[in-house]
Amino acid sequence: MTTPTPLRAEGGFPVVGIVGGGQLARMCQPPAVALSVTLSVLAESETASAALVVPHSPVGEHTDLEALREWARHCDVVTFDHEHVPQEVLTALAADGVNLHPGPEALVFAQDKLAMRRRLTELGIPCPRWARARDAADVEAFAAEVGWPVVAKTPRGGYDGKGVRVCRSVAELDDWLAAVGEPGSLEDGVLLEEAVDFTRELAALVARSPSGQAAAWPIVHTVQSGGINTEVLAPAPGLDEQVAVAAAEGALRIAGALGVTGVLAVELFEVRDGETGAPAYLVNELAMRPHNSGHWTIEGSVTSQFEQHLRAVLDLPLGDPSARDRWTVMANVLGGDDEDLYPTYRHLMARDPGLKIHLYGKGVRPGRKLGHVTVFGAGEDEASLEDLRERARHAADYLQGVVRE
């Protein structure tokens, strides 16, 4: 890693360091500029998404303790674009006095799904039935309890559907079980969960500061395709009010109990209570950073998740998370066959002047998240929401080359 030039923030404004140069770090730059906060990004490469827009973006590995130590010397606070910094590295930085938000004692629950399930169960947070499996007998015993299929997850390293299998027999896990006990993502075993019969997927997004102030955005409906979030509807249409309140309160309780600082995304399943049939929710996974389910907040809420994350990690008073309009729809843009995206702007901007386009400066690769589009409106009825969804889908499809008109 090249040693960065020491930063000096004018006017007493702080320097916020972000480990990882992905699109989440990139989208923190506009609110940082508005707040006169200097960002410094430890990027994976000179062409990383955030490195293209953040002037101070030295290249370094998130596993290299000495590189992190040298870079962190110039930062007032350090936060994260992803959850992959090893615990031993985080612990060493904390011992050095680096101001980490969230800290290692919180991040472990986003890094290790087994640890997350144990802790949420202790807190009484509603979760799918689960177990740890170290051999075939453990899998058979769990399947006998909950029925096939079962959902198997690697406790560490999975994202966007990677590290997840829906299994109908033990044989489908032979390779994972063979790796149990070996160094790596399966060292402690395989996480097994019941296959939840859910109505839809939701997300609760909250932020918490070191002093304990917290704020929650409206619960959203996240639409998945092939394990990737492709669309977000804010707020979740038709969501039972009691479920919305309970999910937001649950997310805030998780943030407080786990000591999360910054943004916390809680991925949820909407379900029906097995005894009463009433609407309910189960917690699927956690992410302790700005999250894809919150990209709608850039235009759709008074305070975006990116501004709020900066406020939270700096222990500034949090902003208003209220929605600006009745509906906001965000659609992700995935890579297609066309490498040049800029020529699509003329059509999209002329067709829909209210459309907001966000691209992340990434090279095009089929299936890769390249950006997102957002539309919003005030209509109360379902037709108004469907019109917004059609506008967002058309824009995303046009950018991807799926449609040409």
mmCIF file with all atom_site columns, C-alpha atoms in Angstrom, residues 20 42 46 82 129 143 171 275 287 298 330:
data_model
loop_
_atom_site.group_PDB
_atom_site.id
_atom_site.type_symbol
_atom_site.label_atom_id
_atom_site.label_alt_id
_atom_site.label_comp_id
_atom_site.label_asym_id
_atom_site.label_entity_id
_atom_site.label_seq_id
_atom_site.pdbx_PDB_ins_code
_atom_site.Cartn_x
_atom_site.Cartn_y
_atom_site.Cartn_z
_atom_site.occupancy
_atom_site.B_iso_or_equiv
_atom_site.pdbx_formal_charge
_atom_site.auth_seq_id
_atom_site.auth_comp_id
_atom_site.auth_asym_id
_atom_site.auth_atom_id
_atom_site.pdbx_PDB_model_num
ATOM 1  C CA . GLY A 1 20  ? -13.683 -0.903  1.208  1.00 0.00 ? 20  GLY A CA 1
ATOM 2  C CA . LEU A 1 42  ? -9.076  2.167   1.811  1.00 0.00 ? 42  LEU A CA 1
ATOM 3  C CA . GLU A 1 46  ? -7.394  2.425   -8.031 1.00 0.00 ? 46  GLU A CA 1
ATOM 4  C CA . HIS A 1 82  ? -18.475 -4.517  3.978  1.00 0.00 ? 82  HIS A CA 1
ATOM 5  C CA . ARG A 1 129 ? -36.023 -22.556 13.557 1.00 0.00 ? 129 ARG A CA 1
ATOM 6  C CA . ALA A 1 143 ? -34.789 -32.320 8.967  1.00 0.00 ? 143 ALA A CA 1
ATOM 7  C CA . ALA A 1 171 ? -26.164 -35.801 0.031  1.00 0.00 ? 171 ALA A CA 1
ATOM 8  C CA . GLU A 1 275 ? -51.546 -20.663 15.624 1.00 0.00 ? 275 GLU A CA 1
ATOM 9  C CA . ALA A 1 287 ? -26.020 -6.055  7.776  1.00 0.00 ? 287 ALA A CA 1
ATOM 10 C CA . ILE A 1 298 ? -31.409 9.181   -1.187 1.00 0.00 ? 298 ILE A CA 1
ATOM 11 C CA . MET A 1 330 ? -36.052 1.705   -6.320 1.00 0.00 ? 330 MET A CA 1
#
